[in-house]
Short mmCIF file of C-alpha atoms and ligand atoms in Angstrom, two decimals:
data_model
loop_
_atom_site.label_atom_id
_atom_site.label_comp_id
_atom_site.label_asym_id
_atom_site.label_seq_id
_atom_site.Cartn_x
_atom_site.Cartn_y
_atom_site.Cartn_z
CA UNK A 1 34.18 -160.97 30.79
CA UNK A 2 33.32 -157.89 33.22
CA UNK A 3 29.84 -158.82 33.80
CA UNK A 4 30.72 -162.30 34.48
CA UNK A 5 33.91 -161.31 36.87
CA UNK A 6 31.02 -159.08 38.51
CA UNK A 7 28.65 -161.87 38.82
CA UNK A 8 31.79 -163.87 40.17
CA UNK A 9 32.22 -161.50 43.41
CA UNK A 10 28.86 -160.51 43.64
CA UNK A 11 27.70 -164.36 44.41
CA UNK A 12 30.66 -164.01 47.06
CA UNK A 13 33.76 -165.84 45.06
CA UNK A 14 36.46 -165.17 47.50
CA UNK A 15 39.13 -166.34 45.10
CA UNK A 16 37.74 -164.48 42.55
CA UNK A 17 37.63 -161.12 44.79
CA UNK A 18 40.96 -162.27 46.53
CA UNK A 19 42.53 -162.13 42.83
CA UNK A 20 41.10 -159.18 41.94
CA UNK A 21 42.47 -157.41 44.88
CA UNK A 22 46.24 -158.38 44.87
CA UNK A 23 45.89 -157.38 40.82
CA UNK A 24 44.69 -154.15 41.51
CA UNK A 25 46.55 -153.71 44.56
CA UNK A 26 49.98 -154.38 42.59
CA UNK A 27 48.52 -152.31 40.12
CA UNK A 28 48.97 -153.90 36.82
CA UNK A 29 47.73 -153.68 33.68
CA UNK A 30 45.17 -156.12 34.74
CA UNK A 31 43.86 -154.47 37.65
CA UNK A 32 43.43 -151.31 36.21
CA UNK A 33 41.27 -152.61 34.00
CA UNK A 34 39.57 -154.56 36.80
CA UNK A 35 38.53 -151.11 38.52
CA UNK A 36 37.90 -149.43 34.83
CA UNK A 37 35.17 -151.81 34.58
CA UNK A 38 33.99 -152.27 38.10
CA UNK A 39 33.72 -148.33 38.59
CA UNK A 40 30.09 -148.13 37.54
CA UNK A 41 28.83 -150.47 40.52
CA UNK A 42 30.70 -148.50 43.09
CA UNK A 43 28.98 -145.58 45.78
CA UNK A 44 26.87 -147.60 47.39
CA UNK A 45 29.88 -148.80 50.50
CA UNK A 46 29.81 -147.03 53.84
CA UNK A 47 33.13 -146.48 54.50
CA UNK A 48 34.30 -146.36 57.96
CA UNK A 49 37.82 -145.36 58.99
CA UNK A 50 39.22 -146.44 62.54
CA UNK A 51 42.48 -144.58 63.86
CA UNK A 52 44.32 -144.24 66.67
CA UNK A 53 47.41 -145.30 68.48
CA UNK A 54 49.40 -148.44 67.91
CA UNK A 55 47.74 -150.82 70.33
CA UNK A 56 44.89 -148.93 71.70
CA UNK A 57 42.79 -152.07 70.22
CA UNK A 58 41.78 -150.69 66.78
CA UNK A 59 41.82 -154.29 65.08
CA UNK A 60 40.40 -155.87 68.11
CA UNK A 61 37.60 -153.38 67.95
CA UNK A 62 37.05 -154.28 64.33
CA UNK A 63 36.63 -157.75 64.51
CA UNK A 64 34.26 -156.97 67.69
CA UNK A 65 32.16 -154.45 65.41
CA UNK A 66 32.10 -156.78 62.51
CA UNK A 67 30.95 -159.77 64.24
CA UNK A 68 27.83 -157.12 65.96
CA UNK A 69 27.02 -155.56 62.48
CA UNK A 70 26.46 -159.47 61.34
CA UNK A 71 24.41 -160.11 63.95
CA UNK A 72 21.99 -157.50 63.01
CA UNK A 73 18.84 -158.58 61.32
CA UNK A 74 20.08 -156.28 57.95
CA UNK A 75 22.92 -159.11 58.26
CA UNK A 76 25.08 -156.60 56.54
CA UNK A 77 28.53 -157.73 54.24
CA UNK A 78 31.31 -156.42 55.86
CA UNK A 79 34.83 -156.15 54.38
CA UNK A 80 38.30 -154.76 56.40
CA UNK A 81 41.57 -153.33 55.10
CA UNK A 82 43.99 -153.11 57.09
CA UNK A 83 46.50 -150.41 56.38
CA UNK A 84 48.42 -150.08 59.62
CA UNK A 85 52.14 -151.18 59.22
CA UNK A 86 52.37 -151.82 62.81
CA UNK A 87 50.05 -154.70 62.93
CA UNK A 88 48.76 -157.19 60.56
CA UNK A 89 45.69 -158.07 61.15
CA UNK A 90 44.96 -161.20 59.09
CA UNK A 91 46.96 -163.41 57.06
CA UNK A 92 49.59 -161.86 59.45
CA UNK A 93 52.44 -163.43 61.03
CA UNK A 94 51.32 -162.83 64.63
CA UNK A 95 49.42 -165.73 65.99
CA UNK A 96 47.83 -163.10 68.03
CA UNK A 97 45.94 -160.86 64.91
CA UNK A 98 45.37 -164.58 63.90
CA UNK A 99 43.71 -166.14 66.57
CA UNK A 100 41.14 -162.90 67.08
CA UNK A 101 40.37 -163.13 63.53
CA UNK A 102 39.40 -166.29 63.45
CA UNK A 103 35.67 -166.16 64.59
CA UNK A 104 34.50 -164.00 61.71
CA UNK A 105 37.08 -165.41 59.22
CA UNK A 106 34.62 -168.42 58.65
CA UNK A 107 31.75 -165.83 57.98
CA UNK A 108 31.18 -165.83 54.28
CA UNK A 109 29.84 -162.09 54.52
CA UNK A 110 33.23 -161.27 55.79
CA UNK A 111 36.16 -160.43 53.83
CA UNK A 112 39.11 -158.98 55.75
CA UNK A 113 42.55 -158.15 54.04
CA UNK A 114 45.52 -156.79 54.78
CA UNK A 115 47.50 -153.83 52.89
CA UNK A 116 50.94 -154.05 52.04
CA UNK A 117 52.05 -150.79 52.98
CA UNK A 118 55.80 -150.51 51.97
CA UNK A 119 56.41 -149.70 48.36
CA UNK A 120 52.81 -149.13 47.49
CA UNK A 121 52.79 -148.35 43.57
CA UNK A 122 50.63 -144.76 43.62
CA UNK A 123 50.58 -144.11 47.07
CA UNK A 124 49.27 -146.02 49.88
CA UNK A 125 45.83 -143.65 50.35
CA UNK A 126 45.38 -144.13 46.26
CA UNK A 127 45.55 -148.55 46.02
CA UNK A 128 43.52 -148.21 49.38
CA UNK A 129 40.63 -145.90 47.88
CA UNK A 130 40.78 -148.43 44.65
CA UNK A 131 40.64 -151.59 47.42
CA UNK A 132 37.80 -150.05 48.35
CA UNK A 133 36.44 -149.61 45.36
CA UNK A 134 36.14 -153.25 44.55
CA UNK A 135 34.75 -154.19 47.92
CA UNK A 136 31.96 -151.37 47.25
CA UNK A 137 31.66 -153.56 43.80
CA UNK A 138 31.42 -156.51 45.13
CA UNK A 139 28.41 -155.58 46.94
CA UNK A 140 30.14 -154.73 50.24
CA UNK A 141 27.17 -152.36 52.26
CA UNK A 142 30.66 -151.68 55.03
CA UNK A 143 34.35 -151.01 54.67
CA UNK A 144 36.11 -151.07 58.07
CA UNK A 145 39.32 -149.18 56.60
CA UNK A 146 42.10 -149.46 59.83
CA UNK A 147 45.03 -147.39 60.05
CA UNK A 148 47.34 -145.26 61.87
CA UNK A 149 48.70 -141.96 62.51
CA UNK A 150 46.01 -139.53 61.62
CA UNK A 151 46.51 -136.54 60.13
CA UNK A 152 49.82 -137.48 59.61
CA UNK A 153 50.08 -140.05 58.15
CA UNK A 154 50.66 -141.38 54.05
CA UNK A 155 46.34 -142.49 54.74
CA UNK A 156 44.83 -139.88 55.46
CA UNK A 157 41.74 -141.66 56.34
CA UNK A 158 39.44 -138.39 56.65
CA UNK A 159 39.71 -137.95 53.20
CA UNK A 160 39.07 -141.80 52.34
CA UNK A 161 35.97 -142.50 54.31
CA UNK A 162 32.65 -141.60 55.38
CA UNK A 163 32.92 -141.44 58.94
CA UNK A 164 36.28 -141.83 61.37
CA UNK A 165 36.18 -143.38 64.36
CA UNK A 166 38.98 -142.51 66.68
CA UNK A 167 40.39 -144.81 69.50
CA UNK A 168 41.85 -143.46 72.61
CA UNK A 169 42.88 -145.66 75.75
CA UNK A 170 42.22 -144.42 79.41
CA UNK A 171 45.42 -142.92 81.06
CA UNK A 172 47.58 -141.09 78.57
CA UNK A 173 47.61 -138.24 80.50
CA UNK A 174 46.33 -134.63 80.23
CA UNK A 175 50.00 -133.32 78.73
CA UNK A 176 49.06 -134.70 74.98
CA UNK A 177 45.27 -132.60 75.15
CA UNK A 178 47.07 -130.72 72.09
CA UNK A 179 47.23 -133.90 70.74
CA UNK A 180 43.78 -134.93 70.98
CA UNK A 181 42.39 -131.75 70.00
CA UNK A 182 43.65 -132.27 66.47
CA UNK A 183 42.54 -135.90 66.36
CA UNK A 184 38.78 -134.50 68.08
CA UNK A 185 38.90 -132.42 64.81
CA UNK A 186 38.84 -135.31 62.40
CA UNK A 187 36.18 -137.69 64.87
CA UNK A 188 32.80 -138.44 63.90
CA UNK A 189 32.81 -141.33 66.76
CA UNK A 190 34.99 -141.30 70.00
CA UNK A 191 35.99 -144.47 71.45
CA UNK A 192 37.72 -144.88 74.54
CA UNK A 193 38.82 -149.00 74.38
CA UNK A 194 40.30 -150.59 77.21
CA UNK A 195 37.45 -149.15 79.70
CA UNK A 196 38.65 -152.19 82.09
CA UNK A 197 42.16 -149.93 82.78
CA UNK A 198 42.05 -147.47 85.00
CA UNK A 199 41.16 -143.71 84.64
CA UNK A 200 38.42 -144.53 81.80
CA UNK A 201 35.65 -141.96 83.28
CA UNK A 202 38.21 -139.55 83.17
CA UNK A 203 39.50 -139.95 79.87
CA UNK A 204 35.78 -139.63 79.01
CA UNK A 205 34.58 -136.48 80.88
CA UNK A 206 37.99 -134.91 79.17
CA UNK A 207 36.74 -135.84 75.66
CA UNK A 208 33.14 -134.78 76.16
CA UNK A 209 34.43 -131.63 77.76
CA UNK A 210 36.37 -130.95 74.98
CA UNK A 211 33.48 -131.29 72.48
CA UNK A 212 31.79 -129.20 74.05
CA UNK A 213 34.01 -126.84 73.97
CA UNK A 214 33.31 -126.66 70.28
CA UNK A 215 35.88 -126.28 67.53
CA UNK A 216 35.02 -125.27 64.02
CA UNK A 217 33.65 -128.40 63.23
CA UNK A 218 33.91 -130.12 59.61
CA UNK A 219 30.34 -131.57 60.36
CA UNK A 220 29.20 -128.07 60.66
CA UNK A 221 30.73 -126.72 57.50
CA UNK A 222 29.97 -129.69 55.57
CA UNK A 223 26.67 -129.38 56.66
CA UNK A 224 26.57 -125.75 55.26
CA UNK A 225 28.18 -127.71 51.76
CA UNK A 226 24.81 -129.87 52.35
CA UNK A 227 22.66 -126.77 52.42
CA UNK A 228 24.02 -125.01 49.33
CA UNK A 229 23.75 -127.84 47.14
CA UNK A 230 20.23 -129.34 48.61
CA UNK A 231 18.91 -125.96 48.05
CA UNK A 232 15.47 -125.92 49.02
CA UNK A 233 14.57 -129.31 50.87
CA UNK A 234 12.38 -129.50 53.15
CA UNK A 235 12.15 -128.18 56.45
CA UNK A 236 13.03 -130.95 58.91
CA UNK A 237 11.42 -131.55 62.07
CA UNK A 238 14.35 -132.13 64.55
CA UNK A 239 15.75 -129.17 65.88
CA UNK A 240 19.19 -129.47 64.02
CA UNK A 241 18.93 -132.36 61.47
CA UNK A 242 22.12 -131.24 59.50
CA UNK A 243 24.52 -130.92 62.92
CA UNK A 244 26.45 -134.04 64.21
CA UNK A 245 28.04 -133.66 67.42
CA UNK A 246 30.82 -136.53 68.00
CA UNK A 247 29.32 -139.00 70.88
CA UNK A 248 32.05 -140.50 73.22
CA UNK A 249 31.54 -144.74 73.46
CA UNK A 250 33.64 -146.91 76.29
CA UNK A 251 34.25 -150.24 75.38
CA UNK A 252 36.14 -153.47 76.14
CA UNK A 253 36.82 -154.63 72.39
CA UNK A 254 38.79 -157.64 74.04
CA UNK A 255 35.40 -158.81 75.85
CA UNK A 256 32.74 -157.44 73.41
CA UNK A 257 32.33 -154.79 75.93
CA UNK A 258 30.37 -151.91 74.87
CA UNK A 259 30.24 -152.51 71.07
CA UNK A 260 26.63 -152.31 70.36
CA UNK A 261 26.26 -148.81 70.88
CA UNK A 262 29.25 -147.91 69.08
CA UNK A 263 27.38 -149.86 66.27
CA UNK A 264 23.91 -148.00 67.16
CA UNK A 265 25.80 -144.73 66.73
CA UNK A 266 27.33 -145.59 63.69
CA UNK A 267 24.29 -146.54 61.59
CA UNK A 268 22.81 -143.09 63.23
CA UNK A 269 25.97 -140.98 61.64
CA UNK A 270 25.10 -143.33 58.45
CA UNK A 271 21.86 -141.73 58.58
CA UNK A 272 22.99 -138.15 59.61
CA UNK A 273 24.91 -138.83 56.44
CA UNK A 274 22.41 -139.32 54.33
CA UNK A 275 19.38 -137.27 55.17
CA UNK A 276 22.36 -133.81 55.23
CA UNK A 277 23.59 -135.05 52.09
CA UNK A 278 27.08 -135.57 53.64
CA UNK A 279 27.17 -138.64 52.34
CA UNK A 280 27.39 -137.45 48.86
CA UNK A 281 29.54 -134.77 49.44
CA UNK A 282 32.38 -137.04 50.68
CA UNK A 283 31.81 -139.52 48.31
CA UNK A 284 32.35 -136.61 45.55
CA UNK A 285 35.71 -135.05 47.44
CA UNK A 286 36.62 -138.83 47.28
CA UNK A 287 36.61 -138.94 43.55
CA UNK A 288 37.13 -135.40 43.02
CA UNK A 289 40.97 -135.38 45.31
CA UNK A 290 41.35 -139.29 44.01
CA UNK A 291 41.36 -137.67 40.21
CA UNK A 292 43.53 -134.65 41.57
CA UNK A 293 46.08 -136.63 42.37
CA UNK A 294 46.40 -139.27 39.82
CA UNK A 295 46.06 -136.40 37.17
CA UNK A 296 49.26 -134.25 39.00
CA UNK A 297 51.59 -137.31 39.05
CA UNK A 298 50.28 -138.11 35.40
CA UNK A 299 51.22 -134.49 34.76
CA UNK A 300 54.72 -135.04 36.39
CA UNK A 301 55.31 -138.06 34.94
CA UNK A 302 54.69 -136.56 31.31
CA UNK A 303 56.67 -133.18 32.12
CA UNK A 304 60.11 -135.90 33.61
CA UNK A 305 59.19 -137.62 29.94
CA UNK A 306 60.44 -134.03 28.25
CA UNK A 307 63.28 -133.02 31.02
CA UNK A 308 66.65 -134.79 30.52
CA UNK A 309 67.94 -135.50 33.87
CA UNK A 310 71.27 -133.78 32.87
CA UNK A 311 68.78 -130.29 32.12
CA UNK A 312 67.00 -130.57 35.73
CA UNK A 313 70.54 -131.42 37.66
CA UNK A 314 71.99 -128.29 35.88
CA UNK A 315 68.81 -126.09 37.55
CA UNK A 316 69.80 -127.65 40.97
CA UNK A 317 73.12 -126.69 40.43
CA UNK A 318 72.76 -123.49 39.82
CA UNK A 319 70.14 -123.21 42.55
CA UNK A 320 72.60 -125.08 45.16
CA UNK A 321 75.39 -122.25 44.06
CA UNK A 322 72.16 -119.24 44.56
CA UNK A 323 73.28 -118.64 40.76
CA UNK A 324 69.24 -118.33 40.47
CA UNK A 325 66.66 -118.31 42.86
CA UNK A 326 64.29 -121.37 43.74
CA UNK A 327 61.65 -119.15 41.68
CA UNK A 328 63.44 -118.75 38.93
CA UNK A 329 64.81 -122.79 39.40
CA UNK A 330 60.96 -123.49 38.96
CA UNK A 331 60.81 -121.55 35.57
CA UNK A 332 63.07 -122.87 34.46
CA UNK A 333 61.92 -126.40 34.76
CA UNK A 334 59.00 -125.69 33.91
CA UNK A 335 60.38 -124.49 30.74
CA UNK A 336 61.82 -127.91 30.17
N1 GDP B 1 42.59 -154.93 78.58
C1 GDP B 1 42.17 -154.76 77.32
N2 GDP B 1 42.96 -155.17 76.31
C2 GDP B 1 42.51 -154.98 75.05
C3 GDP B 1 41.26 -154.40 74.76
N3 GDP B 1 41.11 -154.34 73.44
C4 GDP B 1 42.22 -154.86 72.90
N4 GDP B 1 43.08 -155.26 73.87
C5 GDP B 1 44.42 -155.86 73.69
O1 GDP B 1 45.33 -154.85 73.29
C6 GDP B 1 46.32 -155.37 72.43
C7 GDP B 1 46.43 -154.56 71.15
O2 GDP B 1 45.23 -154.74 70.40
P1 GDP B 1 45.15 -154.49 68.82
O3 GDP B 1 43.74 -154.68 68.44
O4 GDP B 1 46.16 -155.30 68.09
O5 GDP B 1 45.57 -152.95 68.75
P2 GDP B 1 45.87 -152.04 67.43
O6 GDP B 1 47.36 -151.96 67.30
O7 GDP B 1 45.30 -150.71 67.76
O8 GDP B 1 45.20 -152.69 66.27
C8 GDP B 1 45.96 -156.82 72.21
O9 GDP B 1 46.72 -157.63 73.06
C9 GDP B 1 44.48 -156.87 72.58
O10 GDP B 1 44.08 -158.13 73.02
C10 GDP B 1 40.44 -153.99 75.88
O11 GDP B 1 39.35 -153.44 75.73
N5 GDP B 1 40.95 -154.20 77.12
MG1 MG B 2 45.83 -153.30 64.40
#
């Protein structure tokens, strides 16, 4: 039955892969079994988050990128999730998302679904790594994975893909800079969208400035991950192979402005990826903080399986009256 459900997405079934999806997105009994047996065909994906503020473009930037990456010769299969609450992007009820969508929506290399993000079972960032895990299955070679609020938000899409792009729109002003430093940290790709407003070239000489600044960059310690567990490779002949400094892209997503090199750059990070082994680093933290998590809410689970409510609400009352410390509130529930 596995093989043949494989077979099934792999010649590009849409229902099949559209069933698979909402099964393993609602997290039954079904789906898990559905990613049990699909695990062993996944790590091949490229997994690309996008971030950035709620209508800098991000989706309209997507479907732009997706249509250019199936243009290429490679004619690559894309897929998108969309995980940002504040706009659906397909399937959506804004005519809008709808209406953009619909030029690659009749592209059967294209597969682009939307994430119910209220009440996910697990965690939003946990059904969106195993939504990813099917399209990687399925024989996906790109995973556009869009969503908000880095850093801070539930997704934290550093940790879920290979490399984050960042959006930023000319004129926010120079009083959020704090801001932007914390999203250059997490940047692999700058783009600036909505280069037809004013104050674009601006926006831009602040963000390269600010590269070059430098700031401890992940690349850079990743990269030093890469050495250690490459060992001796060989000497390459570029004058820093294993170092990726963030390049800054202006584009017009709306008019399919500017999108090529954003897609040149990315298949060039894909590459920095691979040849510094960064590719297989992340995809290990992936699994490795993936496992983590499910096995610390497996552990909880099995510890509140033990604990009778009425022995943990007589801890927090005697914590709530500073009977005991929050210490000793902890040993004791532990000791349930
Ligand atoms: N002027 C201009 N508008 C754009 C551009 N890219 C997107 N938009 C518009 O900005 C709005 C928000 O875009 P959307 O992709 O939904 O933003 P998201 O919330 O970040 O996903 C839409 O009305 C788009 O048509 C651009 O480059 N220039
Ligand atoms: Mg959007």
């Amino acid at each position: 039955v596995e093989a043949e459900l494989l077979e099934k997405i792999r010649k590009g079934d849409r229902l099949a892969l559209s069933r698979i999806l909402t099964a393993v997105e609602a997290k039954t009994m079904q789906g898990e079994g559905y990613l049990d047996a699909l695990f062993s065909s996944t790590g091949k994906a490229h997994k690309i988050g996008i971030t950035g503020p709620p209508g800098s473009g991000k989706s309209t930037l997507v479907n732009a990128l997706v249509k250019a990456f199936r243009e290429l010769d490679s004619k690559p299969k894309v897929a998108v999730l969309a995980v940002d609450p504040t706009s659906p992007f397909s399937g959506g009820a804004i005519l809008g998302d709808r209406v953009r969508m619909l030029d690659t929506q009749s592209d059967p290399g294209v597969f682009i679904r939307s994430m119910a993000s209220r009440g996910a079972l697990g965690g939003l960032a946990e059904r969106t790594e195993a939504l990813s895990q099917i399209f990687d299955a399925a024989g996906y070679d790109l995973i556009f994975i869009e969503t908000v609020g880095a850093g801070q938000s539930e997704v934290d899409i550093v940790n879920l893909a290979h490399t984050t792009i960042v959006v930023d729109v000319p004129g926010l002003g120079d009083d959020i800079q704090s801001i932007k430093a914390g999203i250059l940290e997490i940047a692999d790709i700058l783009v600036i969208n909505k280069a037809d407003h004013p104050g674009a070239d601006q926006t831009l000489r602040n963000l390269k400035t600010m590269i070059a600044m430098g700031k401890p960059s992940r690349e850079l310690i990743a990269s030093k991950h890469a050495l250690q567990e490459i060992g001796n490779r060989p000497k390459e002949t570029h004058a820093d192979p294993l170092i990726w400094t963030p390049p800054v892209h202006k584009t017009i997503a709306s008019q399919q402005e500017g999108i090529h090199n954003v897609v040149k750059t990315i298949l060039k990070h894909k590459d920095y990826l691979v040849k510094s082994g960064t590719f297989q680093i992340k995809d290990h933290e992936i699994l490795r903080r993936s496992l983590e998590r499910q096995l610390s809410q497996s552990l909880y689970r099995a510890w509140q399986k033990n604990a009778s409510q009425k022995e943990i609400e007589a801890v927090i009352a005697k914590l709530i009256r500073r009977e005991i410390s929050p210490k000793e509130a902890l040993n004791r529930l532990m000791a349930l």
